[in-house]
Amino acid sequence: SYVLTQPPSVSVAPGMTARITCAGDNIGRKPVHWYRQRPGQAPVVVIYYDTDRPSGVPERYSGSNSGNTATLTISRVEAGDEADYYCHVWDSGSDQYVFGTGTKVTVL
Amino acid sequence: QLVESGGGLVQPGGSLRLSCPASGFRFAGHVMAWVRQAPGKGLQWVSGISGGSEDKFYADSVKGRFTISRDNSKNTVYLQMNRLRAEDTAIYYCAKDSSRVGMFNDFDLWGQGTLVTVSS
């Protein structure tokens, strides 16, 4: 089955940039979606189709996807960005949705 | 809005049926899914069903034990869980596929989850 690997944790100071990677075999050929999950809450989509932002998500959130790595970038990080983040794809080879392993973002 | 129910404590080998009534969107036009999260762990997709129930999809870990279904007249999706194991213990979320481009997109609406605990 298709596997998406993320770093377990990323630490960043307020005002700096956080980059969260999602590695998968030829992931650049698949649309990638990203979710933010705050403690005790359900996930919320923050980027869909590699680069698009739902209404209400700040422009500080951006995405890219190429080759074997997709990346979620959070610019000018704020305390409220502290959460777990997951990448997500549909794998047509196995007819399954797949989530990444998740990354905990800590704001120092 | 999505509101899951049906979770609880069940013994290994037992069964539970989760329900997720939906409101506020055209239910029949969307793939619906179940996603679970074990305590302190990451998200794991469990199952999905197309709008007209023609296609059903399952994670390898639940195939043959879980059955997804939907009733579009009641705007509700279900998850029948049989032969439950300790490793099925998790919060189970109901989620709506956005249908931005056909099927299999992002999940743009989630419920708050229902806790399933499998233990003797």
mmCIF file of C-alpha atoms in Angstrom:
data_model
loop_
_atom_site.group_PDB
_atom_site.id
_atom_site.type_symbol
_atom_site.label_atom_id
_atom_site.label_comp_id
_atom_site.label_asym_id
_atom_site.label_seq_id
_atom_site.Cartn_x
_atom_site.Cartn_y
_atom_site.Cartn_z
ATOM 1 C CA SER A 1 0.000 0.000 0.000
ATOM 2 C CA TYR A 2 0.996 3.617 -0.522
ATOM 3 C CA VAL A 3 2.946 5.242 2.324
ATOM 4 C CA LEU A 4 3.299 8.931 3.187
ATOM 5 C CA THR A 5 6.096 9.856 5.584
ATOM 6 C CA GLN A 6 6.258 13.100 7.563
ATOM 7 C CA PRO A 7 8.753 14.290 10.167
ATOM 8 C CA PRO A 8 7.344 13.649 13.658
ATOM 9 C CA SER A 9 7.965 17.182 14.819
ATOM 10 C CA VAL A 10 8.920 20.662 13.670
ATOM 11 C CA SER A 11 9.803 23.489 16.041
ATOM 12 C CA VAL A 12 9.737 27.116 14.970
ATOM 13 C CA ALA A 13 10.012 30.516 16.615
ATOM 14 C CA PRO A 14 7.164 33.014 16.270
ATOM 15 C CA GLY A 15 7.446 35.054 13.086
ATOM 16 C CA MET A 16 9.624 32.479 11.361
ATOM 17 C CA THR A 17 8.714 29.945 8.648
ATOM 18 C CA ALA A 18 7.723 26.321 9.252
ATOM 19 C CA ARG A 19 8.064 23.765 6.467
ATOM 20 C CA ILE A 20 6.430 20.359 6.805
ATOM 21 C CA THR A 21 7.320 17.693 4.277
ATOM 22 C CA CYS A 22 5.337 14.702 3.083
ATOM 23 C CA ALA A 23 7.322 12.047 1.241
ATOM 24 C CA GLY A 24 5.769 9.463 -1.034
ATOM 25 C CA ASP A 25 6.658 7.598 -4.208
ATOM 26 C CA ASN A 26 5.985 9.991 -7.109
ATOM 27 C CA ILE A 27 3.667 12.007 -4.901
ATOM 28 C CA GLY A 28 4.079 14.868 -7.387
ATOM 29 C CA ARG A 29 1.682 12.983 -9.674
ATOM 30 C CA LYS A 30 -1.090 13.016 -7.068
ATOM 31 C CA PRO A 31 -3.142 15.906 -5.653
ATOM 32 C CA VAL A 32 -2.142 16.454 -2.021
ATOM 33 C CA HIS A 33 -4.301 17.896 0.727
ATOM 34 C CA TRP A 34 -3.203 19.148 4.149
ATOM 35 C CA TYR A 35 -5.067 19.219 7.470
ATOM 36 C CA ARG A 36 -4.479 20.979 10.754
ATOM 37 C CA GLN A 37 -5.682 19.291 13.934
ATOM 38 C CA ARG A 38 -5.635 21.185 17.200
ATOM 39 C CA PRO A 39 -5.802 19.227 20.488
ATOM 40 C CA GLY A 40 -9.253 17.807 21.147
ATOM 41 C CA GLN A 41 -10.616 18.971 17.806
ATOM 42 C CA ALA A 42 -11.430 17.388 14.472
ATOM 43 C CA PRO A 43 -9.053 18.005 11.537
ATOM 44 C CA VAL A 44 -9.594 20.998 9.262
ATOM 45 C CA VAL A 45 -8.359 21.236 5.669
ATOM 46 C CA VAL A 46 -5.875 24.079 5.195
ATOM 47 C CA ILE A 47 -4.570 23.284 1.676
ATOM 48 C CA TYR A 48 -6.247 21.239 -1.040
ATOM 49 C CA TYR A 49 -5.041 20.201 -4.487
ATOM 50 C CA ASP A 50 -1.417 20.980 -3.633
ATOM 51 C CA THR A 51 -1.709 24.762 -3.443
ATOM 52 C CA ASP A 52 -5.291 25.943 -2.939
ATOM 53 C CA ARG A 53 -6.521 27.488 0.296
ATOM 54 C CA PRO A 54 -10.100 27.206 1.578
ATOM 55 C CA SER A 55 -11.753 30.493 2.454
ATOM 56 C CA GLY A 56 -10.848 31.508 5.968
ATOM 57 C CA VAL A 57 -7.360 29.996 5.914
ATOM 58 C CA PRO A 58 -4.686 32.702 6.108
ATOM 59 C CA GLU A 59 -2.428 33.421 3.128
ATOM 60 C CA ARG A 60 0.446 32.471 5.406
ATOM 61 C CA TYR A 61 -0.388 28.849 4.544
ATOM 62 C CA SER A 62 0.921 27.616 1.205
ATOM 63 C CA GLY A 63 1.701 24.311 -0.439
ATOM 64 C CA SER A 64 3.840 22.781 -3.142
ATOM 65 C CA ASN A 65 4.228 19.322 -4.623
ATOM 66 C CA SER A 66 6.877 17.899 -6.924
ATOM 67 C CA GLY A 67 8.779 14.684 -7.425
ATOM 68 C CA ASN A 68 8.658 12.601 -4.264
ATOM 69 C CA THR A 69 7.900 15.392 -1.790
ATOM 70 C CA ALA A 70 4.979 17.659 -0.991
ATOM 71 C CA THR A 71 5.508 20.590 1.354
ATOM 72 C CA LEU A 72 3.248 22.682 3.558
ATOM 73 C CA THR A 73 4.757 26.067 4.388
ATOM 74 C CA ILE A 74 3.521 28.280 7.205
ATOM 75 C CA SER A 75 4.988 31.777 7.047
ATOM 76 C CA ARG A 76 5.162 34.264 9.922
ATOM 77 C CA VAL A 77 4.230 31.536 12.382
ATOM 78 C CA GLU A 78 1.913 32.428 15.245
ATOM 79 C CA ALA A 79 1.098 30.666 18.505
ATOM 80 C CA GLY A 80 -2.237 29.585 17.033
ATOM 81 C CA ASP A 81 -0.468 27.531 14.357
ATOM 82 C CA GLU A 82 0.657 25.048 16.994
ATOM 83 C CA ALA A 83 -1.073 21.788 16.059
ATOM 84 C CA ASP A 84 -0.665 18.436 14.332
ATOM 85 C CA TYR A 85 -0.556 18.523 10.537
ATOM 86 C CA TYR A 86 -1.353 15.673 8.130
ATOM 87 C CA CYS A 87 -0.956 15.246 4.392
ATOM 88 C CA HIS A 88 -3.526 13.203 2.482
ATOM 89 C CA VAL A 89 -3.910 11.678 -0.972
ATOM 90 C CA TRP A 90 -6.109 9.282 -2.890
ATOM 91 C CA ASP A 91 -4.117 6.300 -4.108
ATOM 92 C CA SER A 92 -5.761 4.979 -7.258
ATOM 93 C CA GLY A 93 -3.430 1.984 -7.266
ATOM 94 C CA SER A 94 -5.013 0.561 -4.135
ATOM 95 C CA ASP A 95 -8.342 2.441 -4.200
ATOM 96 C CA GLN A 96 -7.627 3.890 -0.793
ATOM 97 C CA TYR A 97 -7.299 7.291 0.834
ATOM 98 C CA VAL A 98 -3.956 7.603 2.615
ATOM 99 C CA PHE A 99 -2.901 9.951 5.409
ATOM 100 C CA GLY A 100 0.645 10.897 6.255
ATOM 101 C CA THR A 101 2.167 9.954 9.579
ATOM 102 C CA GLY A 102 1.593 13.438 10.976
ATOM 103 C CA THR A 103 3.819 16.288 12.169
ATOM 104 C CA LYS A 104 3.532 18.113 15.456
ATOM 105 C CA VAL A 105 4.352 21.788 15.033
ATOM 106 C CA THR A 106 5.590 23.474 18.175
ATOM 107 C CA VAL A 107 5.868 27.250 18.402
ATOM 108 C CA LEU A 108 8.784 28.104 20.665
ATOM 109 C CA GLN B 1 -22.951 19.337 9.847
ATOM 110 C CA LEU B 2 -21.961 15.774 10.693
ATOM 111 C CA VAL B 3 -22.758 14.184 14.049
ATOM 112 C CA GLU B 4 -21.450 10.708 14.804
ATOM 113 C CA SER B 5 -23.060 8.365 17.302
ATOM 114 C CA GLY B 6 -22.950 4.715 18.298
ATOM 115 C CA GLY B 7 -19.557 4.499 19.942
ATOM 116 C CA GLY B 8 -18.956 2.870 23.285
ATOM 117 C CA LEU B 9 -17.246 0.052 25.135
ATOM 118 C CA VAL B 10 -17.365 -3.389 23.522
ATOM 119 C CA GLN B 11 -15.589 -6.659 24.205
ATOM 120 C CA PRO B 12 -13.119 -8.130 21.728
ATOM 121 C CA GLY B 13 -14.999 -10.045 19.069
ATOM 122 C CA GLY B 14 -18.083 -7.885 19.531
ATOM 123 C CA SER B 15 -19.901 -5.561 17.156
ATOM 124 C CA LEU B 16 -20.927 -1.913 16.974
ATOM 125 C CA ARG B 17 -22.768 0.184 14.426
ATOM 126 C CA LEU B 18 -21.806 3.823 13.999
ATOM 127 C CA SER B 19 -24.167 6.363 12.463
ATOM 128 C CA CYS B 20 -23.504 9.789 10.993
ATOM 129 C CA PRO B 21 -26.488 11.920 9.981
ATOM 130 C CA ALA B 22 -25.602 14.856 7.751
ATOM 131 C CA SER B 23 -27.193 18.232 7.173
ATOM 132 C CA GLY B 24 -26.525 21.421 5.253
ATOM 133 C CA PHE B 25 -25.419 19.980 1.918
ATOM 134 C CA ARG B 26 -26.641 17.715 -0.883
ATOM 135 C CA PHE B 27 -25.748 14.445 0.775
ATOM 136 C CA ALA B 28 -26.198 12.145 -2.216
ATOM 137 C CA GLY B 29 -23.689 14.124 -4.252
ATOM 138 C CA HIS B 30 -20.682 13.326 -2.087
ATOM 139 C CA VAL B 31 -18.413 10.445 -1.255
ATOM 140 C CA MET B 32 -18.528 9.902 2.516
ATOM 141 C CA ALA B 33 -15.767 8.388 4.610
ATOM 142 C CA TRP B 34 -14.852 7.138 8.051
ATOM 143 C CA VAL B 35 -11.476 8.061 9.516
ATOM 144 C CA ARG B 36 -10.191 6.912 12.898
ATOM 145 C CA GLN B 37 -7.578 8.060 15.353
ATOM 146 C CA ALA B 38 -6.234 5.779 18.045
ATOM 147 C CA PRO B 39 -5.349 7.483 21.356
ATOM 148 C CA GLY B 40 -2.260 9.632 20.864
ATOM 149 C CA LYS B 41 -1.829 8.431 17.279
ATOM 150 C CA GLY B 42 -2.317 9.784 13.773
ATOM 151 C CA LEU B 43 -5.250 9.734 11.384
ATOM 152 C CA GLN B 44 -6.108 6.481 9.626
ATOM 153 C CA TRP B 45 -8.663 6.296 6.826
ATOM 154 C CA VAL B 46 -11.037 3.369 7.397
ATOM 155 C CA SER B 47 -13.661 3.258 4.654
ATOM 156 C CA GLY B 48 -15.405 5.277 1.955
ATOM 157 C CA ILE B 49 -18.617 5.040 -0.063
ATOM 158 C CA SER B 50 -19.689 6.743 -3.283
ATOM 159 C CA GLY B 51 -22.777 8.918 -3.452
ATOM 160 C CA GLY B 52 -25.043 6.242 -4.861
ATOM 161 C CA SER B 53 -23.422 3.375 -2.918
ATOM 162 C CA GLU B 54 -22.049 1.845 -6.141
ATOM 163 C CA ASP B 55 -18.488 1.817 -4.838
ATOM 164 C CA LYS B 56 -17.221 0.971 -1.377
ATOM 165 C CA PHE B 57 -13.619 1.099 -0.268
ATOM 166 C CA TYR B 58 -11.857 -0.262 2.814
ATOM 167 C CA ALA B 59 -8.485 -0.071 4.490
ATOM 168 C CA ASP B 60 -6.698 -3.412 4.529
ATOM 169 C CA SER B 61 -6.888 -3.521 8.332
ATOM 170 C CA VAL B 62 -10.705 -3.595 8.381
ATOM 171 C CA LYS B 63 -11.535 -5.390 5.135
ATOM 172 C CA GLY B 64 -13.883 -8.294 5.769
ATOM 173 C CA ARG B 65 -14.826 -7.050 9.257
ATOM 174 C CA PHE B 66 -16.303 -3.582 8.659
ATOM 175 C CA THR B 67 -19.112 -2.639 6.273
ATOM 176 C CA ILE B 68 -19.935 0.888 5.163
ATOM 177 C CA SER B 69 -23.385 1.849 3.945
ATOM 178 C CA ARG B 70 -25.547 4.918 3.454
ATOM 179 C CA ASP B 71 -29.208 5.830 3.278
ATOM 180 C CA ASN B 72 -29.623 8.907 1.104
ATOM 181 C CA SER B 73 -33.283 9.214 2.105
ATOM 182 C CA LYS B 74 -32.093 9.752 5.682
ATOM 183 C CA ASN B 75 -28.875 11.638 4.813
ATOM 184 C CA THR B 76 -26.970 9.162 6.943
ATOM 185 C CA VAL B 77 -23.820 7.084 6.556
ATOM 186 C CA TYR B 78 -23.152 4.020 8.682
ATOM 187 C CA LEU B 79 -20.229 1.842 9.693
ATOM 188 C CA GLN B 80 -20.998 -1.692 10.837
ATOM 189 C CA MET B 81 -18.011 -3.004 12.771
ATOM 190 C CA ASN B 82 -17.791 -6.746 13.483
ATOM 191 C CA ARG B 83 -15.136 -8.963 15.075
ATOM 192 C CA LEU B 84 -13.695 -5.957 16.859
ATOM 193 C CA ARG B 85 -10.139 -6.047 18.153
ATOM 194 C CA ALA B 86 -8.281 -4.026 20.759
ATOM 195 C CA GLU B 87 -6.418 -2.242 17.971
ATOM 196 C CA ASP B 88 -9.733 -0.878 16.659
ATOM 197 C CA THR B 89 -9.930 1.346 19.737
ATOM 198 C CA ALA B 90 -10.067 4.915 18.446
ATOM 199 C CA ILE B 91 -12.108 8.022 17.879
ATOM 200 C CA TYR B 92 -14.077 7.448 14.688
ATOM 201 C CA TYR B 93 -14.741 10.508 12.537
ATOM 202 C CA CYS B 94 -17.248 10.813 9.749
ATOM 203 C CA ALA B 95 -15.983 12.997 6.886
ATOM 204 C CA LYS B 96 -17.361 14.453 3.652
ATOM 205 C CA ASP B 97 -15.410 14.437 0.421
ATOM 206 C CA SER B 98 -15.503 17.928 -1.074
ATOM 207 C CA SER B 99 -16.285 16.699 -4.610
ATOM 208 C CA ARG B 100 -14.297 19.639 -5.952
ATOM 209 C CA VAL B 101 -13.182 17.526 -8.920
ATOM 210 C CA GLY B 102 -15.235 14.350 -9.279
ATOM 211 C CA MET B 103 -14.569 11.811 -6.566
ATOM 212 C CA PHE B 104 -11.652 11.373 -4.122
ATOM 213 C CA ASN B 105 -10.789 14.895 -3.060
ATOM 214 C CA ASP B 106 -10.056 16.498 0.287
ATOM 215 C CA PHE B 107 -12.384 16.073 3.278
ATOM 216 C CA ASP B 108 -13.913 19.492 3.780
ATOM 217 C CA LEU B 109 -16.312 18.652 6.605
ATOM 218 C CA TRP B 110 -15.725 16.468 9.647
ATOM 219 C CA GLY B 111 -17.806 15.437 12.610
ATOM 220 C CA GLN B 112 -16.533 15.682 16.176
ATOM 221 C CA GLY B 113 -16.025 11.940 16.425
ATOM 222 C CA THR B 114 -17.310 9.074 18.526
ATOM 223 C CA LEU B 115 -15.061 6.971 20.768
ATOM 224 C CA VAL B 116 -14.944 3.219 20.309
ATOM 225 C CA THR B 117 -13.178 1.245 23.031
ATOM 226 C CA VAL B 118 -12.551 -2.464 22.555
ATOM 227 C CA SER B 119 -11.614 -4.051 25.845
ATOM 228 C CA SER B 120 -12.557 -6.918 28.124
#
